[in-house]
Backbone as JSON Lines, residues from 0, in Angstrom:
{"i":0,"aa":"X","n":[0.59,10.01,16.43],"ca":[0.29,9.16,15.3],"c":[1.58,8.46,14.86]}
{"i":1,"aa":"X","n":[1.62,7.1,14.74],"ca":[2.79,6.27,14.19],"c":[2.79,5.96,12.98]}
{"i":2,"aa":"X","n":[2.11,5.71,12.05],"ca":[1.62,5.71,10.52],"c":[0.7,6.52,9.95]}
{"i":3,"aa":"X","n":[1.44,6.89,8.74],"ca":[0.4,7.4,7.56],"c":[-0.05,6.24,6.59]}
{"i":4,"aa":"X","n":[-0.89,5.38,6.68],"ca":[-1.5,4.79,5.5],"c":[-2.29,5.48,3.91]}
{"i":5,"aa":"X","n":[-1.73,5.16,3.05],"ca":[-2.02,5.96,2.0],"c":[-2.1,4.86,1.02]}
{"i":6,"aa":"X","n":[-3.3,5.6,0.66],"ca":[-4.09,4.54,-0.88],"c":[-4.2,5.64,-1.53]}
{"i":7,"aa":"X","n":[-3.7,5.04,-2.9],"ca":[-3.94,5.73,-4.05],"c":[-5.12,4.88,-5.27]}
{"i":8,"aa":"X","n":[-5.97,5.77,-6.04],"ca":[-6.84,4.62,-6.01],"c":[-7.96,5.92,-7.37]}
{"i":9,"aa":"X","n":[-8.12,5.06,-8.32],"ca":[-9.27,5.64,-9.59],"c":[-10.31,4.65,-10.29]}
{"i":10,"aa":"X","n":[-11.17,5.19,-9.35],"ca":[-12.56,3.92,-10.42],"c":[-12.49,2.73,-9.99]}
{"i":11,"aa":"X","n":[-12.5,2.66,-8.55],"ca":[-12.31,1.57,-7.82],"c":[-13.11,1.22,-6.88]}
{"i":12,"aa":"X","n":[-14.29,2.05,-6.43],"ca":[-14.56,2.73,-5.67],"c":[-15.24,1.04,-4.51]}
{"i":13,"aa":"X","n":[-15.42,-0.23,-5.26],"ca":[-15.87,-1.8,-4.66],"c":[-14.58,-1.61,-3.76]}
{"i":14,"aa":"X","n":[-13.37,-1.92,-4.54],"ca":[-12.5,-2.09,-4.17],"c":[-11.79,-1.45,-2.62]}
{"i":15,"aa":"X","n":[-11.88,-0.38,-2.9],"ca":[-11.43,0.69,-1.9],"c":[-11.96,0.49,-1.1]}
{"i":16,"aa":"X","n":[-13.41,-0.05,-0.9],"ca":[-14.29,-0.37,-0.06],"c":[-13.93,-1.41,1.12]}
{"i":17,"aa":"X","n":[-13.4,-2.47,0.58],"ca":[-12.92,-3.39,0.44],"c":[-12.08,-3.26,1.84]}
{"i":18,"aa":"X","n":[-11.25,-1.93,0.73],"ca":[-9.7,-1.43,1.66],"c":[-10.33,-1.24,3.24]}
{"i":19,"aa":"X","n":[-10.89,-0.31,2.68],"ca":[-11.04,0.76,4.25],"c":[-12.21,-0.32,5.1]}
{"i":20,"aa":"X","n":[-12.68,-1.28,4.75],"ca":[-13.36,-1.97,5.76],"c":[-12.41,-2.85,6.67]}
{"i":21,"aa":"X","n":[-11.16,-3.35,5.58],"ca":[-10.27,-4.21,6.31],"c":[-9.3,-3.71,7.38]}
{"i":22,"aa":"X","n":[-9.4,-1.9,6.95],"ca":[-8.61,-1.26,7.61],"c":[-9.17,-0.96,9.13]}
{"i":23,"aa":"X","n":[-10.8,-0.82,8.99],"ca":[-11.28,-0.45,10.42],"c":[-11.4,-1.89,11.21]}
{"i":24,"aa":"X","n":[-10.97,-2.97,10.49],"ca":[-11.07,-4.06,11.61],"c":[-9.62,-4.22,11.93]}
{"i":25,"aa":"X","n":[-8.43,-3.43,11.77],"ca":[-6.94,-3.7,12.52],"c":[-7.49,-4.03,14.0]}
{"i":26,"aa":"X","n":[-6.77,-4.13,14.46],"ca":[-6.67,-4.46,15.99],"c":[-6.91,-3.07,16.97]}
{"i":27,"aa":"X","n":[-7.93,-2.81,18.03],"ca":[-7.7,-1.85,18.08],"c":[-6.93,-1.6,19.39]}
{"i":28,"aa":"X","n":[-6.7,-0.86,19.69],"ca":[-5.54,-0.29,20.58],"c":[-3.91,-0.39,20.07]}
{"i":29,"aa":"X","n":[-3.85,-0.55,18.8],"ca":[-2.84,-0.72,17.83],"c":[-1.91,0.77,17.62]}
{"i":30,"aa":"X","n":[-0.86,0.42,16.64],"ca":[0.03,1.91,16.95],"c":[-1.21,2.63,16.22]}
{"i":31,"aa":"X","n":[-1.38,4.19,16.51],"ca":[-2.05,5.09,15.64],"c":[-2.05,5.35,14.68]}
{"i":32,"aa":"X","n":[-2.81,5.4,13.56],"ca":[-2.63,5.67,12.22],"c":[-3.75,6.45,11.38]}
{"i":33,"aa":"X","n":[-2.97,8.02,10.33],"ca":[-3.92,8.63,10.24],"c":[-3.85,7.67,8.74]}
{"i":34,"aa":"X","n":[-5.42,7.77,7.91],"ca":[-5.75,7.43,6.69],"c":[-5.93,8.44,5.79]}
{"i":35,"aa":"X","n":[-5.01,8.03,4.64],"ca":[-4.92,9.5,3.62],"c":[-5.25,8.38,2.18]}
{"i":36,"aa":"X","n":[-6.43,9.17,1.7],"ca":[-6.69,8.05,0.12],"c":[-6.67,9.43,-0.82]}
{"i":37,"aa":"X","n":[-5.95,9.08,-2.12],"ca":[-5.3,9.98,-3.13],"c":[-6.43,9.58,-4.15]}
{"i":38,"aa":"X","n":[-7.49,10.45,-4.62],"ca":[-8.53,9.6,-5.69],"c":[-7.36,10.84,-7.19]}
{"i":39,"aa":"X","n":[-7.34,9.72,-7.71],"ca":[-6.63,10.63,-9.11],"c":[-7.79,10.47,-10.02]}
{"i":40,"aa":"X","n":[-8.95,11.24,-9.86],"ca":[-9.87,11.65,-10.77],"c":[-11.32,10.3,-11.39]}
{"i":41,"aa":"X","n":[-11.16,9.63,-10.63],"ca":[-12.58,9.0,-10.49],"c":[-13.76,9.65,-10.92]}
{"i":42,"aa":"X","n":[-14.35,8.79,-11.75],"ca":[-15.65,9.07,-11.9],"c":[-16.98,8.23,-11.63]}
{"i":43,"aa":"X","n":[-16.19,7.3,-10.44],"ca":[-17.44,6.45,-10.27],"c":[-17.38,7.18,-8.84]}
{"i":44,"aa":"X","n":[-18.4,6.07,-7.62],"ca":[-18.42,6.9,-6.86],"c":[-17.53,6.58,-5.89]}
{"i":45,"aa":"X","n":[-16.31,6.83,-5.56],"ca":[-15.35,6.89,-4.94],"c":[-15.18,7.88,-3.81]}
{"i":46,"aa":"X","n":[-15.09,9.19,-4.37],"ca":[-15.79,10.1,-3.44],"c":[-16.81,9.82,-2.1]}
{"i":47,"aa":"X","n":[-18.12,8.73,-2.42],"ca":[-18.96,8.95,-1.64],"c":[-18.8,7.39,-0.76]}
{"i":48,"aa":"X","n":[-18.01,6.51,-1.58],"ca":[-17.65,5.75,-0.45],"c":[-16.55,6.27,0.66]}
{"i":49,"aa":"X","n":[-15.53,6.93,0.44],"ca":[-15.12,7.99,1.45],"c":[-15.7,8.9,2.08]}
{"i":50,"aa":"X","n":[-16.96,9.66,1.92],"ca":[-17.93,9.78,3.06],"c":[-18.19,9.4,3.6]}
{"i":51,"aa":"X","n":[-18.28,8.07,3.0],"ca":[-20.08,7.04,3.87],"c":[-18.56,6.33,4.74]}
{"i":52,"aa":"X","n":[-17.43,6.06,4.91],"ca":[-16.85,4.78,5.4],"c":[-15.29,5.87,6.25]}
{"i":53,"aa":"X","n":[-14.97,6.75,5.71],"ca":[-14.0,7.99,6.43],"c":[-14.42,8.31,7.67]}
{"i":54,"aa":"X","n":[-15.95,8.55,7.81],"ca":[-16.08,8.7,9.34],"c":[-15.65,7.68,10.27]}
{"i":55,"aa":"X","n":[-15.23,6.9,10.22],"ca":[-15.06,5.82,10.81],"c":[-13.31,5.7,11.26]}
{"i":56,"aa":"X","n":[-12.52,6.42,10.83],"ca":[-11.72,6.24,11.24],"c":[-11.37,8.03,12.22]}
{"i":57,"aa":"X","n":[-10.27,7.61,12.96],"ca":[-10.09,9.6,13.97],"c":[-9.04,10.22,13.08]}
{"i":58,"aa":"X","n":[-8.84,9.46,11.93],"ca":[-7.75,10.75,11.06],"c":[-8.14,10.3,9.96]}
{"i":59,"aa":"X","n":[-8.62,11.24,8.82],"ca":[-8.91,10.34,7.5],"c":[-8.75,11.99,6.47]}
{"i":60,"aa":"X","n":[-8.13,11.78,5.26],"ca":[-8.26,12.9,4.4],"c":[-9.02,12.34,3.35]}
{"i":61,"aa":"X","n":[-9.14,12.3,2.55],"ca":[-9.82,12.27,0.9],"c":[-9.44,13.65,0.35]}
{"i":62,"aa":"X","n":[-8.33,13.17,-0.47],"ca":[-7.72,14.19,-1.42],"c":[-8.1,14.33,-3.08]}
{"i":63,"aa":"X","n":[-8.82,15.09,-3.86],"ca":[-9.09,14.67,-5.33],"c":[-7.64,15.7,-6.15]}
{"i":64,"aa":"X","n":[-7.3,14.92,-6.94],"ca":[-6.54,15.46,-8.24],"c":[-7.16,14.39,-9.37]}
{"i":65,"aa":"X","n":[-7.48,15.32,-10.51],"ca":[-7.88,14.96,-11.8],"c":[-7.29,14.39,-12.91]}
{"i":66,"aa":"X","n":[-5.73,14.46,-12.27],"ca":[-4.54,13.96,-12.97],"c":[-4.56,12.62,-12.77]}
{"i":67,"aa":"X","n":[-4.71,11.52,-13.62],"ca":[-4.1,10.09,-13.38],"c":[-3.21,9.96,-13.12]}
{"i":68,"aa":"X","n":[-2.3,8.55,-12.2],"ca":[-1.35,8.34,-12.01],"c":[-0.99,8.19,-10.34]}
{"i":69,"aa":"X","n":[-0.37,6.82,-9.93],"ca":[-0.43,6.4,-8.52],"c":[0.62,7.61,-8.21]}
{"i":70,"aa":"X","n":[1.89,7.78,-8.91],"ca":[3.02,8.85,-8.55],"c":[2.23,10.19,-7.92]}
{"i":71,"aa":"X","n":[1.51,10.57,-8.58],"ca":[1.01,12.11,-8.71],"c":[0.0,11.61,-7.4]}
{"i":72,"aa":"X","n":[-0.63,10.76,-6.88],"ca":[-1.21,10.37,-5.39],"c":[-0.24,10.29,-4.41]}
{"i":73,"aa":"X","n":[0.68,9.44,-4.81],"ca":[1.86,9.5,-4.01],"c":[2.54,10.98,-3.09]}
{"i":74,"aa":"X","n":[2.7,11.42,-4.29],"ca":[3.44,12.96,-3.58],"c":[2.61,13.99,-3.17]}
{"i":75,"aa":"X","n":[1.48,13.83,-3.76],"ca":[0.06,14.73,-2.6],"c":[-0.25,13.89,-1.85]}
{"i":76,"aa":"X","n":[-0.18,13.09,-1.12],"ca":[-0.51,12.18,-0.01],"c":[0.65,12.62,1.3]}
{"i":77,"aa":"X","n":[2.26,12.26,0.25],"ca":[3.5,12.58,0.85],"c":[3.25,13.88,1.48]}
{"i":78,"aa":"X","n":[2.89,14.85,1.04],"ca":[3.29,16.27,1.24],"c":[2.46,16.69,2.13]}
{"i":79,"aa":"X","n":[1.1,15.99,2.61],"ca":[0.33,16.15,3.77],"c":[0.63,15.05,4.91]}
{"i":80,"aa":"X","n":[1.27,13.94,4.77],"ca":[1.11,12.83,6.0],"c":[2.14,13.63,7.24]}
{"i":81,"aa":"X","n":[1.61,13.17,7.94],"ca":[2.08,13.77,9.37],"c":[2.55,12.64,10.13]}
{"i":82,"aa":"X","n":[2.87,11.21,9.82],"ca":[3.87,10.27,10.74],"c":[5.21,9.84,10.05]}
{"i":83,"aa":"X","n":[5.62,9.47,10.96],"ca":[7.27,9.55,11.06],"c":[7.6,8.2,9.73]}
{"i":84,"aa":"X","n":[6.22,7.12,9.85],"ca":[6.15,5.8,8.6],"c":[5.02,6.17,7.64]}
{"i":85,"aa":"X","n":[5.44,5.94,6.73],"ca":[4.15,6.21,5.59],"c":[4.44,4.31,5.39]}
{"i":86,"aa":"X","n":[3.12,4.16,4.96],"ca":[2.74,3.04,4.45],"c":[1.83,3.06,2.83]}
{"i":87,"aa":"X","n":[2.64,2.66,2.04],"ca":[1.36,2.95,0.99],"c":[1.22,1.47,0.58]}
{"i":88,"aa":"X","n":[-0.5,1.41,0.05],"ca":[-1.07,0.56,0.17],"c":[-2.06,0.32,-1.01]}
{"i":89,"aa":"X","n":[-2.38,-0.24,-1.74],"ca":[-3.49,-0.53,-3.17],"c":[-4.3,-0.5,-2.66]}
{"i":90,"aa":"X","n":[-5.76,-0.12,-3.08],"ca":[-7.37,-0.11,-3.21],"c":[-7.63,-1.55,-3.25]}
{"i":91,"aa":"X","n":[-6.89,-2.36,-3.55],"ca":[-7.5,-3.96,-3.6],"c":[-6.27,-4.85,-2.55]}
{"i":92,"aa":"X","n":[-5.88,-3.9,-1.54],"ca":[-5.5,-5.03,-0.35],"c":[-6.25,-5.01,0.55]}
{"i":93,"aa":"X","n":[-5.49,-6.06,1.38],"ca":[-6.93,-6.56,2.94],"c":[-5.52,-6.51,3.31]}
{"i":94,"aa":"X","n":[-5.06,-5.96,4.53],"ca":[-4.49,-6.04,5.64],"c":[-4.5,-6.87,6.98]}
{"i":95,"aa":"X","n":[-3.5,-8.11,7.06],"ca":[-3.84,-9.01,7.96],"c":[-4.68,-8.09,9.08]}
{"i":96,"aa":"X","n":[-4.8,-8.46,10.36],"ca":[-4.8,-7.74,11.65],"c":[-3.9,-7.39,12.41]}
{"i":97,"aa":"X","n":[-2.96,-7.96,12.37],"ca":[-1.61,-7.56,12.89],"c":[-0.62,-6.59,12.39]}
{"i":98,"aa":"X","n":[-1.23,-6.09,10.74],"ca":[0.0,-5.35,9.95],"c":[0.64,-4.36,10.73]}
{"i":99,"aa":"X","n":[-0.35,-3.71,11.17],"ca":[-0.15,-2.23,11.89],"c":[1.08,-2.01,12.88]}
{"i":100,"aa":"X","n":[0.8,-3.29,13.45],"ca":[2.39,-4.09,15.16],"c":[3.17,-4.47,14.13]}
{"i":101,"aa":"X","n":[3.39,-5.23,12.92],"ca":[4.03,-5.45,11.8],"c":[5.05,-4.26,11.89]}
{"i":102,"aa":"X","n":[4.3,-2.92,11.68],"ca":[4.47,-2.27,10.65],"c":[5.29,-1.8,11.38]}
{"i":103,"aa":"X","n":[4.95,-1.43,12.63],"ca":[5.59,-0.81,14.36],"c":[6.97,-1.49,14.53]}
{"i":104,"aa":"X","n":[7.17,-2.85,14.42],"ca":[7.63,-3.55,15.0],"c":[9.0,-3.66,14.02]}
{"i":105,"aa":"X","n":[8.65,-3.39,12.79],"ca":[10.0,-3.34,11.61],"c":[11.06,-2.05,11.81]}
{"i":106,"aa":"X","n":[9.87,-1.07,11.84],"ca":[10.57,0.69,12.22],"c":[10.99,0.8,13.72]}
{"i":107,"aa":"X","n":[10.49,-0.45,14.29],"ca":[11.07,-0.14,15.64],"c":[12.99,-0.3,15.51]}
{"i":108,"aa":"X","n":[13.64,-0.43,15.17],"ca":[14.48,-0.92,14.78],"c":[15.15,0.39,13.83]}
{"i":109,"aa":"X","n":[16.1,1.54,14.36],"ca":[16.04,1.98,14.12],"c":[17.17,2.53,12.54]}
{"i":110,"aa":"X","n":[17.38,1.05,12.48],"ca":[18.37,0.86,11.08],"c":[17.41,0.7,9.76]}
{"i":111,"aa":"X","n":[15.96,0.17,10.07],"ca":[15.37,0.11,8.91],"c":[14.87,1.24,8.53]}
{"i":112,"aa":"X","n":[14.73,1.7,7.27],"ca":[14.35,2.56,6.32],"c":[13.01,2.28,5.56]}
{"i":113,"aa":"X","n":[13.16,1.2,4.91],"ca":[12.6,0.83,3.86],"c":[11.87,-1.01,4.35]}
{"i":114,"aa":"X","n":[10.88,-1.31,4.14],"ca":[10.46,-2.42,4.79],"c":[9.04,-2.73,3.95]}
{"i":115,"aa":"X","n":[8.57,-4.29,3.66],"ca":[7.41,-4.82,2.95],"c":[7.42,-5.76,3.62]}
{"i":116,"aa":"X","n":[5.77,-6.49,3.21],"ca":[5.81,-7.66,3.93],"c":[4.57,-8.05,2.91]}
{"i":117,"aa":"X","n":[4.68,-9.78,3.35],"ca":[3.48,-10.55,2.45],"c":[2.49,-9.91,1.14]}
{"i":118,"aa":"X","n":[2.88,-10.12,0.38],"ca":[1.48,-9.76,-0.54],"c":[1.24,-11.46,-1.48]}
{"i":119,"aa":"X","n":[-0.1,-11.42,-0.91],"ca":[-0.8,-12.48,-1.34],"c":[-1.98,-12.39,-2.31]}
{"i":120,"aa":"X","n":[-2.0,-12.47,-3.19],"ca":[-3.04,-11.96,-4.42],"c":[-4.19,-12.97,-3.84]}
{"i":121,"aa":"X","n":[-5.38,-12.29,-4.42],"ca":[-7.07,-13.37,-4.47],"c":[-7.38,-13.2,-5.83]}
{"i":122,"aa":"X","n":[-7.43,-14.14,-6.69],"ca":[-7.4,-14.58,-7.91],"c":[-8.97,-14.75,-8.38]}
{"i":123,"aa":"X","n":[-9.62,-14.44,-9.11],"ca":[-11.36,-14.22,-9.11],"c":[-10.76,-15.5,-10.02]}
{"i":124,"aa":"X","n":[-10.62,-15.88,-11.11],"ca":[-10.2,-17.49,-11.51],"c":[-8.89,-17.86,-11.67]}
{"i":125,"aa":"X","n":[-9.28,-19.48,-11.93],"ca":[-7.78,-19.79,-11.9],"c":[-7.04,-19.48,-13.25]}
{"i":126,"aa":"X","n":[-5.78,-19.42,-12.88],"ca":[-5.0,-18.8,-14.3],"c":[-4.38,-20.12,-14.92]}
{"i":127,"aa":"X","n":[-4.56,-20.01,-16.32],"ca":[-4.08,-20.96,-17.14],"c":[-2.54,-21.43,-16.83]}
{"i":128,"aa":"X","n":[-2.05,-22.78,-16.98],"ca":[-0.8,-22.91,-16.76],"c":[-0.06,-22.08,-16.98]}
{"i":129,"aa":"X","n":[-0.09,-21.74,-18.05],"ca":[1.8,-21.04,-18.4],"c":[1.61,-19.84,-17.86]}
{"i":130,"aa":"X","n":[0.55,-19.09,-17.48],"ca":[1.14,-17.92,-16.19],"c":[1.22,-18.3,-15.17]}
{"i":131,"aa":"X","n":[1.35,-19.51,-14.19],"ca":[1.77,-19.71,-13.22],"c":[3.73,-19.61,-13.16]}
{"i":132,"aa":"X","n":[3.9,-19.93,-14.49],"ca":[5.21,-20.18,-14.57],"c":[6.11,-18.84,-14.62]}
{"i":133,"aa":"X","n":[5.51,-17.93,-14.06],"ca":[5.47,-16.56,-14.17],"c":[6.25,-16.07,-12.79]}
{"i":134,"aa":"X","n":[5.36,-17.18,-12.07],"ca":[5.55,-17.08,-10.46],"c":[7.3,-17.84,-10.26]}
{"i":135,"aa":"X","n":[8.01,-16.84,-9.55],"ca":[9.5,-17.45,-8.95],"c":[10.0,-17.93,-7.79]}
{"i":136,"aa":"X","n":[11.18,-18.42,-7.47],"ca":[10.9,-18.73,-6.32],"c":[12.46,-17.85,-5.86]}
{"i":137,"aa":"X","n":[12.42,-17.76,-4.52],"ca":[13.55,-16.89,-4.26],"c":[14.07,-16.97,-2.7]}
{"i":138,"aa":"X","n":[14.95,-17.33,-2.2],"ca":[15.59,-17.82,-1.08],"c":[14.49,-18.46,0.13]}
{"i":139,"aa":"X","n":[13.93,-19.49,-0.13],"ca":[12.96,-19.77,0.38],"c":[11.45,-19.2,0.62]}
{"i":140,"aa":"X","n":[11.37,-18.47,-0.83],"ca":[10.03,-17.81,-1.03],"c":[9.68,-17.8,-2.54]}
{"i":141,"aa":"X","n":[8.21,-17.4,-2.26],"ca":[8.27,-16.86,-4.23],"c":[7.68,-15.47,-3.75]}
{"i":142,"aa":"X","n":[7.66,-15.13,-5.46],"ca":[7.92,-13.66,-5.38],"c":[7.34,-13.83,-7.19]}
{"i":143,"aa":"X","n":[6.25,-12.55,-7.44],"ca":[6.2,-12.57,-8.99],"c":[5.83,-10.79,-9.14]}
{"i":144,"aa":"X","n":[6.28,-9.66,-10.1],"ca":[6.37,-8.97,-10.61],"c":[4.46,-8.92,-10.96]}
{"i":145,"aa":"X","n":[4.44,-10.17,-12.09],"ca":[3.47,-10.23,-12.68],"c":[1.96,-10.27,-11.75]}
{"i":146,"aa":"X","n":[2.48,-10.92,-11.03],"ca":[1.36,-11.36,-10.24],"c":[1.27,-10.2,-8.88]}
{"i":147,"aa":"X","n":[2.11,-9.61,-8.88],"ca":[1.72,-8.67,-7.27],"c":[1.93,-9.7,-6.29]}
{"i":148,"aa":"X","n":[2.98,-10.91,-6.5],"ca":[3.13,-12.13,-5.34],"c":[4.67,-11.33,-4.21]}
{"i":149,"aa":"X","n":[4.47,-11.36,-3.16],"ca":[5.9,-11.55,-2.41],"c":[5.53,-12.04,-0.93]}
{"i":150,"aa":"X","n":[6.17,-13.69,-0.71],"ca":[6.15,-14.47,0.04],"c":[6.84,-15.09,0.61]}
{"i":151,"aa":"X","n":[7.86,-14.56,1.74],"ca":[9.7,-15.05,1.75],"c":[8.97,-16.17,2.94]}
{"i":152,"aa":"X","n":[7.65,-16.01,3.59],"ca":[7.61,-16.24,5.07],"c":[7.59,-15.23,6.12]}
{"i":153,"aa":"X","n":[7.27,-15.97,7.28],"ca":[6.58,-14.96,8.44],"c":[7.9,-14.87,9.57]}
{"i":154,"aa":"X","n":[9.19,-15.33,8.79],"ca":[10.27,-14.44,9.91],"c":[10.35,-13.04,9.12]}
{"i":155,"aa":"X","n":[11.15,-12.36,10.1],"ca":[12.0,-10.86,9.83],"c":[12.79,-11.37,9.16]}
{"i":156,"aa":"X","n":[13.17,-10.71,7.71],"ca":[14.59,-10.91,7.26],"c":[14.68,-9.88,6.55]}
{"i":157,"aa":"X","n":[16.09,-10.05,6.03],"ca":[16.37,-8.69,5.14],"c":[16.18,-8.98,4.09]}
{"i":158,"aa":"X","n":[15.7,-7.64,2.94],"ca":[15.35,-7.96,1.62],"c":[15.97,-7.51,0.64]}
{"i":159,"aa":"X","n":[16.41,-7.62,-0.39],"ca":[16.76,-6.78,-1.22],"c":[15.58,-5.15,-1.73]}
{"i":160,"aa":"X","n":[15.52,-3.94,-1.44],"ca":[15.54,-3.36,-1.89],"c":[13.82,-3.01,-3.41]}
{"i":161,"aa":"X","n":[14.8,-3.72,-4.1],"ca":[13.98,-4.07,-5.05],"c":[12.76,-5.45,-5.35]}
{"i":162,"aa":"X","n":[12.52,-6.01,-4.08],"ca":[11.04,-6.18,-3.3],"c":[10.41,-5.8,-2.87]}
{"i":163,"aa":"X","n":[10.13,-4.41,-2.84],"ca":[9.65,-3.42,-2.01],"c":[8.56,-2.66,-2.69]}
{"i":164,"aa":"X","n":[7.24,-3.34,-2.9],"ca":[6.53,-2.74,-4.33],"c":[5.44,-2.09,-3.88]}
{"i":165,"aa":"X","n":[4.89,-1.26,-4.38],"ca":[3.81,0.03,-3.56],"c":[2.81,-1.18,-3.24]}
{"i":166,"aa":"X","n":[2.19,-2.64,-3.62],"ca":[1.12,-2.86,-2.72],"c":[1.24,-2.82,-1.33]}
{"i":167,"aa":"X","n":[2.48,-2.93,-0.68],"ca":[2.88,-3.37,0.51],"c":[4.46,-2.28,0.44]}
{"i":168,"aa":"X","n":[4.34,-1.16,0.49],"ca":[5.31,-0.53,0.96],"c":[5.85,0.63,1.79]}
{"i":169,"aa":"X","n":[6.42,0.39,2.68],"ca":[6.52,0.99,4.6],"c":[8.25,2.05,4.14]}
{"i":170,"aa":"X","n":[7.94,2.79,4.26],"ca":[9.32,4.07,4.55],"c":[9.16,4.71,5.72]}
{"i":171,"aa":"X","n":[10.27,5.58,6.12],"ca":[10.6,6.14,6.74],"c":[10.3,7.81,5.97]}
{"i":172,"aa":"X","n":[9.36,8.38,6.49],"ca":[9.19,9.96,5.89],"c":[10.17,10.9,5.71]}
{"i":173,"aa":"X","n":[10.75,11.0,6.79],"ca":[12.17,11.7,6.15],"c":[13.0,11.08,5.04]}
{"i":174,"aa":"X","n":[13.26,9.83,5.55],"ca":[13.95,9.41,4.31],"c":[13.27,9.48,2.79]}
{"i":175,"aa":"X","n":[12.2,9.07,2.71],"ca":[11.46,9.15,1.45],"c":[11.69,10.96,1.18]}
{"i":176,"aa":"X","n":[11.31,12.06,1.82],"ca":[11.83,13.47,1.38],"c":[13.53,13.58,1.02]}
{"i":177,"aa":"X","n":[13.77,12.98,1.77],"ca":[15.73,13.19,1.16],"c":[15.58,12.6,0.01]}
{"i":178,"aa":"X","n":[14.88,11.73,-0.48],"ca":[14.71,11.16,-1.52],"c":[14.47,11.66,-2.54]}
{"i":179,"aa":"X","n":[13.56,12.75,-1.9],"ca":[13.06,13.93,-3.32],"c":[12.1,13.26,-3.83]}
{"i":180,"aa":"X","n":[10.85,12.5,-2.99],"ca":[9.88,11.91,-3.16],"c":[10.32,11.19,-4.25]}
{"i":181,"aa":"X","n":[9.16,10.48,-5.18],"ca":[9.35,9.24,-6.09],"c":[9.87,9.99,-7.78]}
{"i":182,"aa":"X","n":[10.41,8.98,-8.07],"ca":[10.56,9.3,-9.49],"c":[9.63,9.05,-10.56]}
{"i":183,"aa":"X","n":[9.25,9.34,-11.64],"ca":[8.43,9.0,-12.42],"c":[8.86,7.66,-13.14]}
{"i":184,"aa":"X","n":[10.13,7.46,-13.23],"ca":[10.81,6.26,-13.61],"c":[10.75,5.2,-12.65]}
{"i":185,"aa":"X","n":[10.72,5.39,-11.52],"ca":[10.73,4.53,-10.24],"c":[11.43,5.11,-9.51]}
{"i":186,"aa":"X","n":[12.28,4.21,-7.95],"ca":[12.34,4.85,-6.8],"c":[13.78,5.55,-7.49]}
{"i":187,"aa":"X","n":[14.14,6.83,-6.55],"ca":[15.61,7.04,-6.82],"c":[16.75,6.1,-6.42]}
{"i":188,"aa":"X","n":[17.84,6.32,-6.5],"ca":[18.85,5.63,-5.32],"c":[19.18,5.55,-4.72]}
């Protein structure tokens, strides 16, 4: 197995749907990847769309804790994944088809650690001017906090660090444990 994909995810259960359909159309013969989804205490049916849609993949957990909070999914997800890349991922992304060779293809490289790529929001309406102005632009990309935007383009480049936001974010498993998993404040240093 070359990735752990991990969604963390409460009362989402359209959404997630969403996830794991986009996930069984990757490419197949792609690097291996087991699927680990963290439900932090859902009460819709979340649970049973991970029945009905888990069979479908050859590695899948569904983990429940009653505790809210993506952190507290995070480190019960962490503490069971079994590949060398964790990928964690939101209940409301779609994953190009290629992420997976993406994902392969960054860690192939054995200086990277830490690695993101594209997040492109789908907007149910359009947003009034002055939150567009929200959106930044940044060495030939934009990039927004607010918006869940990061868009440098489709070369490899290096990033700062602090672009690296759980919708779209690829570690190295050991490294993330030297890390002493996540902070409740955010990442360590």
């Amino acid at each position: 197995m070359d990735v752990s994909v991990i969604i963390v995810t409460r009362n989402r259960c359209r959404s997630l749907g969403g996830a794991l359909e986009a996930l069984m159309a990757l490419a197949p013969g792609g690097p291996a990847f087991e699927l680990i989804v963290a439900d932090n205490g859902s009460t819709d049916a979340t649970r049973d769309v991970c029945c009905s849609l888990g069979k479908y993949f050859p590695e899948f957990t569904y983990l429940y804790d009653p505790r809210p909070g993506q952190i507290v999914g995070w480190h019960k997800a962490l503490a069971i994944s079994q590949a060398p890349v964790l990928a964690f991922m939101d209940d409301d992304v779609r994953p190009h088809p290629g992420w997976l060779a993406g994902v392969a293809e960054a860690f192939s490289d054995a200086q990277v650690g830490l690695a993101t790529g594209p997040i492109k929001p789908v907007l149910e309406v359009e947003p009034p001017a002055w939150r567009k102005g929200m959106i930044l632009a940044h060495e030939g990309g934009l990039w927004s906090a607010h918006w869940g935007l990061l868009d440098f383009g489709p070369d490899v480049k290096e990033v700062s660090p602090a672009f690296v936001w759980g919708r779209n974010f690829l570690v190295r498993r050991d490294a993330m444990i030297a890390a002493g998993g996540f902070h409740p404040g955010g990442m360590p240093a």
